[in-house]
XYZ file of C-alpha atoms in Angstrom:
757
model
C 40.342 -18.474 -4.794
C 43.868 -17.866 -6.027
C 46.047 -14.816 -6.536
C 48.113 -13.648 -9.449
C 51.878 -13.843 -9.501
C 54.158 -10.868 -9.006
C 54.922 -10.980 -12.708
C 51.201 -10.677 -13.396
C 51.060 -7.671 -11.069
C 53.784 -5.914 -13.023
C 51.628 -6.334 -16.131
C 48.729 -4.373 -14.657
C 47.726 -1.243 -16.599
C 49.923 1.786 -16.238
C 50.312 5.000 -18.167
C 53.576 5.880 -19.875
C 56.315 8.011 -18.283
C 56.053 11.604 -19.452
C 58.711 14.265 -19.944
C 57.168 17.521 -18.755
C 58.753 20.845 -19.655
C 57.759 24.073 -17.922
C 58.713 27.229 -19.817
C 59.240 30.639 -18.339
C 55.924 32.530 -18.736
C 57.357 35.065 -21.180
C 58.772 32.324 -23.421
C 55.436 30.495 -23.364
C 53.560 33.671 -24.330
C 55.943 34.458 -27.151
C 55.678 30.908 -28.423
C 51.882 31.009 -28.313
C 51.900 34.315 -30.182
C 53.681 32.762 -33.173
C 51.957 29.351 -33.074
C 48.783 29.593 -30.944
C 46.849 26.843 -32.712
C 49.740 24.457 -33.301
C 49.791 21.111 -31.535
C 53.499 20.570 -32.236
C 55.388 23.791 -31.623
C 58.837 22.297 -32.147
C 59.778 23.484 -35.634
C 60.399 26.997 -36.919
C 58.023 28.547 -34.390
C 60.100 27.257 -31.490
C 63.378 28.217 -33.142
C 62.160 31.803 -33.548
C 61.495 32.052 -29.802
C 64.072 29.785 -28.141
C 66.776 28.482 -30.430
C 68.731 26.402 -27.848
C 65.569 24.650 -26.716
C 64.703 23.906 -30.314
C 68.208 22.565 -30.916
C 67.920 20.029 -28.079
C 64.572 18.768 -29.284
C 65.699 18.675 -32.888
C 68.748 16.600 -32.036
C 66.474 13.907 -30.631
C 63.698 14.221 -33.182
C 61.390 15.176 -30.316
C 58.204 17.237 -30.405
C 57.071 19.869 -27.903
C 53.309 19.697 -27.308
C 51.246 22.074 -25.125
C 49.858 20.126 -22.192
C 46.885 22.516 -21.935
C 46.373 23.588 -25.561
C 43.347 25.794 -24.989
C 45.086 27.837 -22.294
C 48.217 27.958 -24.489
C 46.273 29.316 -27.453
C 44.495 31.893 -25.284
C 47.789 33.132 -23.871
C 49.005 33.923 -27.372
C 46.203 36.396 -27.892
C 47.492 38.542 -25.061
C 45.615 40.507 -22.420
C 44.470 43.113 -24.936
C 42.732 40.704 -27.320
C 39.272 41.992 -28.252
C 36.386 40.201 -26.588
C 34.812 39.400 -29.962
C 37.883 37.356 -30.940
C 37.503 35.083 -27.939
C 35.349 32.011 -28.345
C 33.668 29.750 -25.831
C 36.165 26.993 -25.083
C 36.011 23.331 -24.321
C 35.971 24.104 -20.597
C 32.470 25.551 -20.847
C 33.467 28.955 -19.482
C 31.685 31.900 -21.043
C 33.451 33.987 -23.687
C 36.003 36.104 -21.889
C 35.706 39.845 -21.637
C 38.587 42.251 -22.322
C 41.420 41.761 -19.905
C 40.573 38.119 -19.129
C 43.516 35.743 -19.189
C 43.713 31.927 -18.958
C 44.737 30.189 -15.744
C 48.222 31.628 -15.264
C 50.403 28.520 -15.045
C 48.654 26.280 -17.571
C 50.140 27.801 -20.766
C 53.679 27.155 -19.473
C 53.299 23.341 -19.354
C 54.422 21.158 -22.267
C 54.970 17.498 -22.969
C 57.920 16.217 -24.970
C 57.106 13.371 -27.341
C 60.142 11.142 -27.782
C 61.103 7.478 -27.232
C 60.764 6.521 -23.565
C 64.400 5.495 -23.271
C 65.528 9.003 -24.286
C 63.323 11.021 -21.929
C 65.782 11.279 -19.034
C 68.667 12.396 -21.229
C 66.494 14.987 -23.002
C 65.296 16.289 -19.643
C 68.865 16.711 -18.435
C 69.810 18.710 -21.535
C 66.687 20.861 -21.374
C 67.322 21.920 -17.784
C 70.165 24.090 -19.016
C 68.271 25.676 -21.892
C 67.273 29.327 -21.983
C 63.631 29.880 -21.065
C 63.141 26.485 -19.391
C 61.781 26.785 -15.843
C 61.637 23.036 -15.289
C 62.045 19.682 -17.005
C 61.313 16.370 -15.301
C 60.251 12.837 -16.177
C 57.096 11.919 -14.323
C 56.627 8.193 -13.682
C 53.621 6.257 -14.984
C 50.295 6.169 -13.160
C 49.752 2.714 -11.637
C 46.983 0.606 -10.217
C 47.506 -1.018 -6.783
C 49.418 -4.283 -6.473
C 50.805 -4.388 -2.903
C 53.526 -6.966 -3.292
C 54.970 -5.836 0.035
C 52.294 -7.383 2.310
C 50.841 -10.827 2.824
C 47.387 -9.812 1.597
C 47.735 -8.274 -1.886
C 45.104 -5.886 -3.164
C 42.757 -6.690 -6.019
C 44.393 -9.907 -7.223
C 41.102 -11.818 -7.161
C 40.344 -14.407 -9.851
C 36.932 -15.577 -11.107
C 35.179 -18.479 -9.458
C 35.396 -21.556 -11.720
C 31.743 -22.602 -11.503
C 29.083 -21.103 -13.733
C 26.691 -18.720 -11.957
C 22.978 -19.234 -11.529
C 20.767 -18.268 -14.448
C 19.698 -15.104 -12.614
C 22.247 -13.052 -10.677
C 21.287 -12.772 -6.973
C 20.840 -9.441 -5.223
C 24.086 -8.673 -3.358
C 23.058 -5.285 -1.932
C 22.640 -6.670 1.604
C 26.398 -7.371 1.517
C 27.256 -3.767 0.604
C 27.832 -2.701 4.181
C 29.260 0.632 3.096
C 25.703 1.676 2.138
C 24.468 1.163 5.702
C 23.865 3.786 8.414
C 26.783 5.132 10.412
C 29.000 4.064 12.007
C 29.356 1.079 9.665
C 28.616 2.859 6.396
C 27.993 6.253 4.820
C 24.185 5.972 5.170
C 23.424 6.113 1.479
C 20.190 4.298 2.260
C 18.992 7.342 4.228
C 19.873 9.727 1.389
C 17.902 7.547 -1.025
C 14.700 8.375 0.882
C 15.008 12.065 -0.081
C 14.363 13.523 -3.526
C 17.616 13.695 -5.480
C 19.417 11.481 -2.983
C 20.479 8.933 -5.576
C 22.580 11.502 -7.443
C 19.974 12.674 -9.935
C 21.102 15.398 -12.366
C 24.774 14.925 -11.456
C 27.710 13.887 -13.630
C 30.673 11.820 -12.477
C 33.773 10.982 -14.522
C 36.267 8.357 -13.352
C 39.884 8.729 -14.518
C 41.851 5.464 -14.693
C 42.671 2.810 -17.291
C 39.787 0.565 -18.291
C 36.146 -0.397 -17.705
C 33.784 -3.138 -18.846
C 31.069 -0.855 -20.128
C 28.603 -3.607 -21.051
C 28.548 -5.242 -17.624
C 24.969 -6.317 -16.819
C 24.826 -3.995 -13.808
C 26.288 -0.851 -15.428
C 23.875 -0.101 -18.244
C 21.351 2.495 -17.042
C 23.355 5.751 -16.839
C 26.602 4.796 -18.530
C 28.208 7.679 -20.416
C 31.029 5.628 -21.955
C 34.600 6.825 -22.436
C 34.883 10.584 -22.927
C 38.668 10.609 -23.472
C 41.505 8.184 -24.086
C 41.537 4.496 -24.957
C 39.627 1.935 -22.911
C 42.156 -0.589 -21.607
C 41.451 -4.299 -21.990
C 42.436 -4.865 -18.351
C 39.280 -3.449 -16.836
C 38.286 -5.153 -13.575
C 39.515 -2.238 -11.459
C 37.488 0.401 -13.290
C 34.486 -1.914 -13.434
C 34.576 -2.267 -9.639
C 34.808 1.506 -9.199
C 31.823 1.998 -11.509
C 29.816 -0.541 -9.512
C 30.399 1.291 -6.220
C 29.234 4.564 -7.727
C 26.600 3.597 -10.255
C 25.521 -0.036 -10.051
C 22.034 -0.192 -11.551
C 18.826 -0.291 -9.501
C 17.620 -3.511 -11.082
C 17.084 -6.024 -8.282
C 20.225 -7.970 -9.031
C 23.916 -7.691 -8.308
C 24.912 -4.450 -6.575
C 23.399 -0.980 -6.251
C 25.630 2.061 -6.617
C 25.742 4.776 -3.994
C 24.578 7.327 -6.592
C 22.902 5.153 -9.236
C 20.942 7.990 -10.852
C 24.069 10.012 -11.699
C 25.511 10.006 -15.224
C 28.762 8.048 -15.007
C 31.528 8.239 -17.611
C 35.209 7.391 -17.989
C 38.469 9.082 -19.009
C 41.471 6.834 -19.554
C 45.148 7.370 -18.754
C 45.892 4.944 -21.594
C 47.524 6.333 -24.761
C 47.479 10.006 -23.800
C 48.961 12.526 -21.391
C 47.592 12.167 -17.876
C 46.848 15.889 -17.705
C 44.799 15.505 -20.897
C 42.706 12.759 -19.302
C 41.983 15.041 -16.344
C 41.278 18.105 -18.492
C 39.025 16.265 -20.944
C 37.116 14.750 -18.047
C 36.654 18.200 -16.498
C 35.450 19.565 -19.831
C 32.520 17.135 -19.737
C 31.474 18.303 -16.271
C 29.747 21.326 -14.759
C 30.301 23.170 -11.485
C 29.155 20.884 -8.678
C 29.831 17.676 -10.631
C 32.490 15.134 -9.636
C 35.824 13.968 -11.023
C 37.410 10.829 -9.534
C 41.166 10.215 -9.854
C 41.926 6.503 -9.489
C 45.687 6.122 -9.620
C 48.952 6.515 -7.789
C 52.529 7.039 -8.886
C 56.043 7.061 -7.608
C 57.510 9.669 -5.323
C 60.835 10.183 -3.515
C 60.471 6.949 -1.504
C 59.462 4.698 -4.397
C 62.654 2.758 -5.042
C 61.334 -0.658 -6.152
C 59.348 -0.476 -9.402
C 57.627 -3.780 -8.561
C 56.367 -2.662 -5.138
C 53.759 -0.151 -4.031
C 55.874 1.119 -1.146
C 56.466 4.818 -1.781
C 53.561 5.355 -4.202
C 51.701 8.607 -3.563
C 48.775 10.730 -4.715
C 48.908 12.286 -8.179
C 48.922 15.941 -7.127
C 52.510 15.922 -5.818
C 53.746 16.168 -9.437
C 53.468 19.717 -10.818
C 51.679 19.006 -14.099
C 48.991 16.932 -12.419
C 48.613 19.496 -9.638
C 48.017 22.156 -12.306
C 45.371 20.033 -14.048
C 43.590 19.171 -10.793
C 43.619 22.751 -9.545
C 42.226 24.014 -12.845
C 39.297 21.596 -12.509
C 38.702 22.559 -8.872
C 38.818 26.255 -9.716
C 35.915 25.693 -12.094
C 33.784 24.309 -9.260
C 34.257 20.635 -10.090
C 34.653 18.484 -6.975
C 37.749 16.357 -7.530
C 38.191 13.244 -5.368
C 41.697 11.792 -5.335
C 43.068 8.535 -3.914
C 45.823 9.159 -1.345
C 47.686 6.075 -2.548
C 48.629 2.682 -1.135
C 52.289 3.430 -0.485
C 52.596 3.038 3.320
C 53.611 6.711 3.371
C 53.419 9.515 5.894
C 52.606 12.414 3.592
C 53.793 14.817 6.301
C 57.345 13.431 5.920
C 59.772 16.306 5.149
C 61.001 14.335 2.135
C 57.891 15.508 0.286
C 58.937 19.134 0.658
C 62.085 18.520 -1.382
C 61.448 19.022 -5.112
C 62.528 16.444 -7.641
C 65.326 17.358 -9.997
C 63.783 19.495 -12.724
C 60.756 20.777 -10.825
C 60.078 24.482 -11.455
C 61.212 26.826 -8.700
C 57.604 27.857 -8.079
C 56.661 24.336 -6.910
C 55.558 23.941 -3.311
C 54.723 20.665 -1.600
C 50.923 20.317 -1.913
C 50.810 17.741 0.911
C 51.666 20.618 3.260
C 48.319 22.300 3.852
C 50.053 25.637 4.479
C 51.017 25.689 0.780
C 48.765 26.286 -2.243
C 46.243 23.459 -2.522
C 44.835 21.588 -5.496
C 41.332 21.766 -4.037
C 40.828 18.001 -4.359
C 39.339 15.805 -1.658
C 42.072 13.302 -0.739
C 40.944 9.892 0.526
C 42.666 7.310 2.712
C 41.688 3.693 3.371
C 40.144 2.538 6.647
C 39.224 -0.888 7.965
C 35.639 -2.087 7.487
C 33.594 -3.050 10.547
C 35.272 -5.865 12.441
C 34.033 -9.260 11.335
C 32.451 -8.041 8.108
C 32.570 -10.949 5.636
C 34.506 -12.780 8.349
C 37.396 -10.346 8.031
C 39.841 -9.190 10.695
C 41.538 -6.034 9.460
C 41.572 -4.263 12.811
C 39.194 -1.866 14.560
C 36.526 -0.301 12.398
C 37.779 2.922 10.726
C 41.377 2.350 11.767
C 44.025 3.088 9.158
C 44.845 0.066 7.023
C 48.593 -0.499 7.005
C 49.107 0.256 3.321
C 47.133 3.524 3.279
C 49.045 6.769 2.970
C 48.191 9.198 5.743
C 48.837 12.735 6.932
C 47.266 16.103 7.527
C 46.475 16.494 3.822
C 44.112 13.469 3.841
C 40.515 14.641 4.160
C 38.413 11.511 4.685
C 38.407 7.725 4.591
C 36.336 4.996 2.987
C 36.312 1.224 3.231
C 39.690 -0.114 2.089
C 38.829 -3.844 2.248
C 35.864 -6.198 1.684
C 34.035 -3.955 -0.774
C 31.322 -5.706 -2.777
C 31.028 -4.465 -6.359
C 31.085 -5.415 -10.036
C 34.054 -7.146 -11.708
C 36.812 -9.658 -10.871
C 34.491 -12.656 -10.300
C 35.441 -13.966 -6.844
C 31.825 -13.466 -5.633
C 30.173 -14.575 -8.876
C 32.032 -15.867 -11.914
C 30.877 -16.595 -15.428
C 31.278 -14.277 -18.396
C 32.948 -10.923 -17.632
C 29.578 -9.180 -17.956
C 28.239 -11.158 -14.970
C 31.192 -11.068 -12.602
C 31.092 -9.592 -9.092
C 33.628 -9.215 -6.302
C 33.452 -9.243 -2.504
C 37.065 -8.160 -1.967
C 37.720 -4.927 -3.839
C 40.226 -2.924 -1.803
C 42.661 -0.025 -1.511
C 42.353 3.714 -1.544
C 40.830 2.750 -4.901
C 37.705 1.392 -3.174
C 37.759 4.082 -0.475
C 37.705 7.008 -2.933
C 34.461 6.173 -4.787
C 32.757 5.502 -1.442
C 33.651 9.002 -0.238
C 32.679 10.512 -3.579
C 29.381 8.637 -3.439
C 28.583 10.087 -0.011
C 29.196 13.585 -1.357
C 27.183 12.870 -4.501
C 24.025 11.817 -2.671
C 23.965 15.004 -0.596
C 24.811 17.051 -3.696
C 21.890 15.418 -5.489
C 19.578 16.484 -2.681
C 21.049 19.987 -2.674
C 20.876 20.446 -6.467
C 18.493 23.276 -7.223
C 18.779 24.613 -3.681
C 21.452 27.180 -4.408
C 23.798 27.971 -1.528
C 23.298 24.471 -0.126
C 25.220 22.968 -3.048
C 28.697 21.688 -2.332
C 31.709 23.475 -3.734
C 35.195 21.910 -3.681
C 36.180 23.918 -0.608
C 32.923 23.198 1.197
C 33.155 19.476 0.448
C 36.601 19.284 2.052
C 35.511 21.396 5.001
C 32.403 19.332 5.753
C 34.233 16.006 5.429
C 36.723 17.217 8.014
C 34.032 18.656 10.277
C 31.520 15.800 10.495
C 31.422 12.038 10.056
C 32.293 8.939 12.061
C 35.736 9.464 13.603
C 38.844 7.460 12.798
C 39.853 4.860 15.372
C 43.263 3.619 16.458
C 44.824 0.218 15.809
C 47.986 -1.266 17.303
C 50.913 0.716 15.837
C 48.476 2.878 13.842
C 47.257 5.726 16.095
C 44.686 8.297 15.041
C 47.526 10.799 14.688
C 48.245 8.926 11.451
C 45.368 10.822 9.921
C 43.012 9.362 7.336
C 40.048 11.358 8.639
C 36.393 10.574 9.293
C 34.224 8.095 7.431
C 31.520 10.250 5.779
C 27.954 10.087 7.074
C 25.417 11.379 4.557
C 22.918 12.268 7.284
C 25.484 14.372 9.161
C 26.674 15.970 5.936
C 23.122 16.997 5.059
C 22.596 18.570 8.468
C 25.957 20.342 8.469
C 25.673 21.715 4.943
C 22.347 23.360 5.778
C 23.577 25.176 8.873
C 23.287 28.941 8.663
C 26.706 30.508 9.098
C 25.567 33.912 10.442
C 22.774 34.131 12.998
C 22.742 37.576 14.554
C 19.644 39.621 15.373
C 17.875 41.503 18.128
C 16.426 38.625 20.139
C 15.525 40.588 23.320
C 14.078 43.759 21.796
C 16.623 46.279 23.129
C 17.582 47.401 19.603
C 21.004 45.718 19.886
C 21.918 42.580 17.985
C 22.926 39.414 19.798
C 24.720 36.354 18.380
C 23.057 32.954 18.332
C 25.738 30.271 18.644
C 25.525 26.473 18.509
C 27.953 23.632 19.101
C 27.908 19.849 19.500
C 27.157 20.602 23.189
C 24.138 22.856 22.785
C 22.992 26.420 22.122
C 23.546 29.902 23.530
C 23.197 33.636 22.954
C 26.145 36.002 23.266
C 25.533 39.699 23.972
C 28.213 42.357 23.758
C 29.075 43.984 27.061
C 31.846 46.504 26.457
C 34.906 44.570 25.341
C 33.471 41.129 26.138
C 30.235 39.122 25.881
C 27.637 38.123 28.428
C 25.665 34.917 27.955
C 21.981 35.512 28.733
C 20.888 32.132 27.323
C 22.716 28.817 27.447
C 21.200 25.339 27.148
C 22.682 21.873 26.567
C 21.292 19.347 24.141
C 18.374 17.528 25.731
C 16.781 20.756 27.021
C 13.106 21.177 26.205
C 11.858 24.574 25.105
C 8.137 24.019 25.423
C 7.573 21.025 23.183
C 10.882 21.297 21.309
C 13.709 18.934 22.302
C 17.065 20.541 21.522
C 19.603 18.394 19.635
C 22.145 20.336 17.586
C 23.281 17.104 15.896
C 20.152 17.130 13.734
C 18.461 20.466 14.467
C 18.918 23.112 11.788
C 19.093 26.308 13.844
C 18.083 29.365 11.830
C 17.417 31.461 9.878
C 16.338 34.194 12.290
C 13.768 36.927 11.669
C 10.816 38.713 13.246
C 8.009 36.304 12.380
C 5.331 37.717 14.759
C 5.918 41.437 14.238
C 6.780 42.370 17.841
C 10.148 43.916 16.932
C 12.137 40.968 18.284
C 13.755 38.225 16.204
C 12.777 34.587 16.589
C 14.655 31.457 15.521
C 13.248 29.070 12.936
C 14.368 25.537 13.764
C 13.841 22.333 11.796
C 14.745 18.702 12.357
C 13.945 15.269 10.896
C 10.868 15.388 13.177
C 9.383 18.705 12.096
C 9.521 22.484 12.498
C 9.322 25.069 15.281
C 9.991 28.653 16.317
C 12.097 29.525 19.363
C 11.662 32.905 21.070
C 13.945 34.290 23.778
C 12.258 34.609 27.151
C 14.796 35.842 29.683
C 17.406 33.130 30.068
C 15.583 30.497 28.029
C 13.402 30.090 24.934
C 9.678 29.649 24.552
C 8.273 27.660 21.648
C 5.263 29.513 20.183
C 5.072 27.270 17.098
C 5.784 23.557 16.806
C 4.530 21.157 14.132
C 5.406 17.594 13.194
C 6.038 16.418 9.659
C 2.701 15.580 8.074
C 1.065 18.779 9.347
C -0.786 20.793 6.730
C -0.448 24.569 6.716
C -3.271 25.440 4.352
C -2.346 23.499 1.248
C 1.285 22.887 2.226
C 2.211 19.438 3.578
C 5.225 19.734 5.875
C 8.063 17.271 5.293
C 11.480 18.498 6.424
C 13.151 15.604 4.611
C 12.577 17.365 1.293
C 11.272 20.816 2.228
C 13.920 23.529 1.978
C 13.683 26.911 3.664
C 14.950 28.966 0.742
C 14.720 32.384 2.426
C 12.940 34.477 5.053
C 11.876 38.049 4.349
C 8.886 40.358 4.376
C 7.300 39.488 1.032
C 3.904 41.157 1.608
C 5.056 44.412 3.238
C 3.296 44.034 6.606
C 6.480 44.331 8.676
C 6.611 40.610 9.522
C 8.896 38.031 7.966
C 7.482 35.100 6.014
C 9.182 31.819 5.083
C 9.796 30.915 1.450
C 9.806 27.121 1.257
C 10.478 24.844 -1.713
C 10.225 21.108 -2.282
C 10.393 18.663 -5.201
C 6.667 19.401 -5.595
C 6.770 23.188 -5.827
C 6.948 26.428 -3.853
C 5.058 28.157 -1.032
C 5.099 30.898 1.584
C 4.458 30.171 5.253
C 3.328 32.983 7.567
C 3.128 32.715 11.364
C -0.408 32.930 12.700
C -0.307 32.475 16.453
C 0.842 28.913 17.135
C 0.718 27.753 13.517
C 1.379 28.944 9.968
C -0.924 30.069 7.199
C -0.020 29.473 3.570
C -0.804 32.595 1.490
C 1.058 31.340 -1.604
C 1.395 27.809 -2.945
C 2.237 26.721 -6.492
C 3.177 23.420 -8.090
C 6.071 22.955 -10.487
C 4.884 23.784 -13.986
C 3.098 26.949 -12.838
C 3.898 30.057 -14.853
C 4.442 33.340 -13.036
C 4.279 35.704 -15.988
C 7.004 34.345 -18.259
C 8.737 32.274 -15.578
C 8.118 28.508 -15.578
C 8.552 27.144 -12.054
C 10.718 24.036 -11.687
C 12.319 23.599 -8.263
C 14.561 20.852 -9.628
C 16.729 23.467 -11.340
C 15.442 26.827 -10.083
C 17.647 28.428 -7.447
C 16.703 31.255 -5.102
C 19.868 33.334 -5.412
C 18.843 36.238 -3.146
C 15.860 38.010 -1.620
C 15.801 41.778 -1.198
C 13.788 44.880 -2.019
C 14.945 45.431 -5.603
C 12.303 48.010 -6.598
C 12.244 50.127 -3.414
C 8.609 49.530 -2.412
C 9.394 48.151 1.060
C 8.654 44.537 0.117
C 11.185 41.802 -0.635
C 11.333 40.207 -4.057
C 12.918 36.885 -5.003
C 15.852 36.650 -7.398
C 15.577 33.239 -9.052
C 17.962 31.598 -11.510
C 17.952 28.450 -13.622
C 20.030 26.904 -16.426
C 17.842 28.999 -18.750
C 18.369 32.432 -17.219
C 17.257 34.820 -14.477
C 14.070 36.384 -13.128
C 12.501 38.255 -10.222
C 9.342 36.973 -8.517
C 7.139 39.341 -6.492
C 4.269 38.268 -4.235
C 0.903 39.429 -5.472
C -1.706 38.091 -3.092
C -1.836 34.332 -3.567
C 0.633 34.182 -6.462
C 3.767 35.837 -7.855
C 4.235 38.341 -10.640
C 7.398 38.334 -12.739
C 8.618 41.926 -13.324
C 12.052 40.851 -14.646
C 12.994 37.876 -16.818
C 16.084 37.438 -19.024
C 17.643 34.413 -20.756
C 21.331 33.571 -20.680
C 23.165 35.560 -23.317
C 21.411 38.803 -22.361
C 23.748 41.747 -21.856
C 23.084 44.061 -18.910
C 25.302 46.951 -19.945
C 28.715 45.294 -20.261
C 27.770 42.141 -18.331
C 26.989 38.965 -20.290
C 24.586 36.789 -18.308
C 25.474 33.094 -18.005
C 24.024 31.314 -14.974
C 26.305 28.330 -15.600
C 29.263 30.269 -14.233
C 27.790 33.493 -12.811
C 27.335 33.588 -9.043
C 24.467 35.945 -8.251
C 24.177 37.465 -4.787
C 24.372 38.662 -2.154
C 22.010 41.556 -2.655
C 22.106 44.859 -0.779
C 21.713 48.607 -1.293
C 25.223 49.395 -2.540
C 24.517 52.894 -3.894
C 22.230 54.241 -1.161
C 19.128 54.780 -3.286
C 16.873 52.600 -1.109
C 16.838 49.737 -3.592
C 18.907 46.553 -3.447
C 21.427 45.717 -6.130
C 22.904 42.292 -6.967
C 26.572 41.469 -6.647
C 27.539 39.086 -9.453
C 30.840 37.271 -10.006
C 32.179 34.910 -12.652
C 35.506 33.389 -13.713
C 36.006 36.648 -15.626
C 35.442 39.183 -12.826
C 32.838 41.079 -10.805
C 29.892 43.392 -11.388
C 26.775 44.923 -9.847
C 23.344 44.531 -11.429
C 20.569 46.993 -10.548
């Protein structure tokens, strides 16, 4: 197998340099007011607002183009624009109500269209113009080359021999699919409903893809923005990691059931590629940014040394943050530039940056919200390789406190290139894909499989902030290598099993466990479990137990036990703890300085008609649904819904219903129904269930062995001044806010906040 020459590396795809102009907010608003729908605002409209700026552009025959045209147009309507004049935009956000304004900084960003060789001189002139807050030339977005080391990245060439008539199955060589510590344990996630990324969307931003590759046909969404570049091995390999088809040949993607599409940097503004990609996604979907570009330490245009993540440049930060703010989980390559992102050099703005810019690599500053991924070594000896200790930082990978997680940065088997199998481009496979480019889709894939499982389960779903938090909290830890200590942070390698356990943990577990009418705090850690009880200005600790303790038949292990929720399940006025694990389910009850275990049941147990399987059963809520003063458990699964009620040392099953059942006007479908809150909404002393779906909203109320449906409303319904849209409305929590003995619903959206009664 050979490698390309350095000259070939310089010919790899790259975007064009861009001259970005940031106007003062007032100038941008005035400009939008006179030309809100104009793509090119350089002519008379610009002259009427900022003559000197117009003069500079006119002298060069340059055009000023809004980088975020929708936000620009909205800003021209002003904060007092009537709601009926506002239309649903490309970003999928509901029509804005009076007083709503677009994301504050977006309307101030513009791109100057002019010959590349004139961009620097135009930028210099613009920096002195009235109303200009910043003007800088951002370098092109590049793919990895790594000329600076002896083992270049992604310079593989196809094998010369023709492949066999039928492509072999290479999945056994995809070690990143394996259980931890070697891989992200995608194979475990696949055993659970939704664990292959079903009902999710992923868009990859880079240059090119071979969209008719034999292993990328099932869920291929094509190119949603930009021009597909003819140099496409890199994007093809990324697609294979994420979405290789389940067809018995070639590779299998980590999330093969997800819809996978592309947005190209080629022939358009980079911010446009990001924004258009985001516009094709929904909250909870994924956007992958495969690229790197020069920073303060990038002095050799033919070397990767000094290349950094996209978000350091203000326009790209703005685009990424806008996507994250809409609930889209953005995953971003840290870059292959050998850089310490904590270096003070990154806190010094480039000439022409706006004064509001703050270094996003410093986690004390405003953040883009993206998950940033570094590159770690694969398991030692994999494919005969010797890249250092497993999960140690690879020498080229950027590192620092901003980096959230790591993926395999060498020896990644996927589609494209042809060093594993040659032949026509549609049949080529690689065993050596590498870089933060290979690491990023592996991390995204780990998040996608747990998101697929969580889809339809409401609060369990990942948000951008929760994704970053969980990646930092759990996973297989980074290891040291000679001259590359763990203080050079690239983070944990994700572990889907740990992520699933961690994302289900109940954050607040306080109740009266000992029956003295005072609440205690149930606390867990990697060490074990305990109860804290307030004693004046401190806490006592009546119960403490390490992992490995047996409470009756239950073996405590906080690594895979889901501790909580807590409620009074037996009606004795004391709260018990519901605990689940991959083995089964149990109830823990405080008895002095320990717990008893009145209920324990293994997976496969039937409670009435309900078959217990904690791999896909979800405890949606606990509350008193029948009004007898005892809490019941609302449980859902890919099959349907049920209620479990403690009866001595087991559970009865008063309600059970399969998907497709109608409760009044509500059609049950746990794949997209979400239990948003449970509370007593009608004041009768019994809890009802607030349920939402992509269609709308309803309330379910237990009536014997079924549910009635006293409230049902489709999206588009107005409740007073509130326009219902479950795509961007967050419903809950619920509580009695007005003191009338009935619970109301707190609802928020990108527009604002309200209470529904």
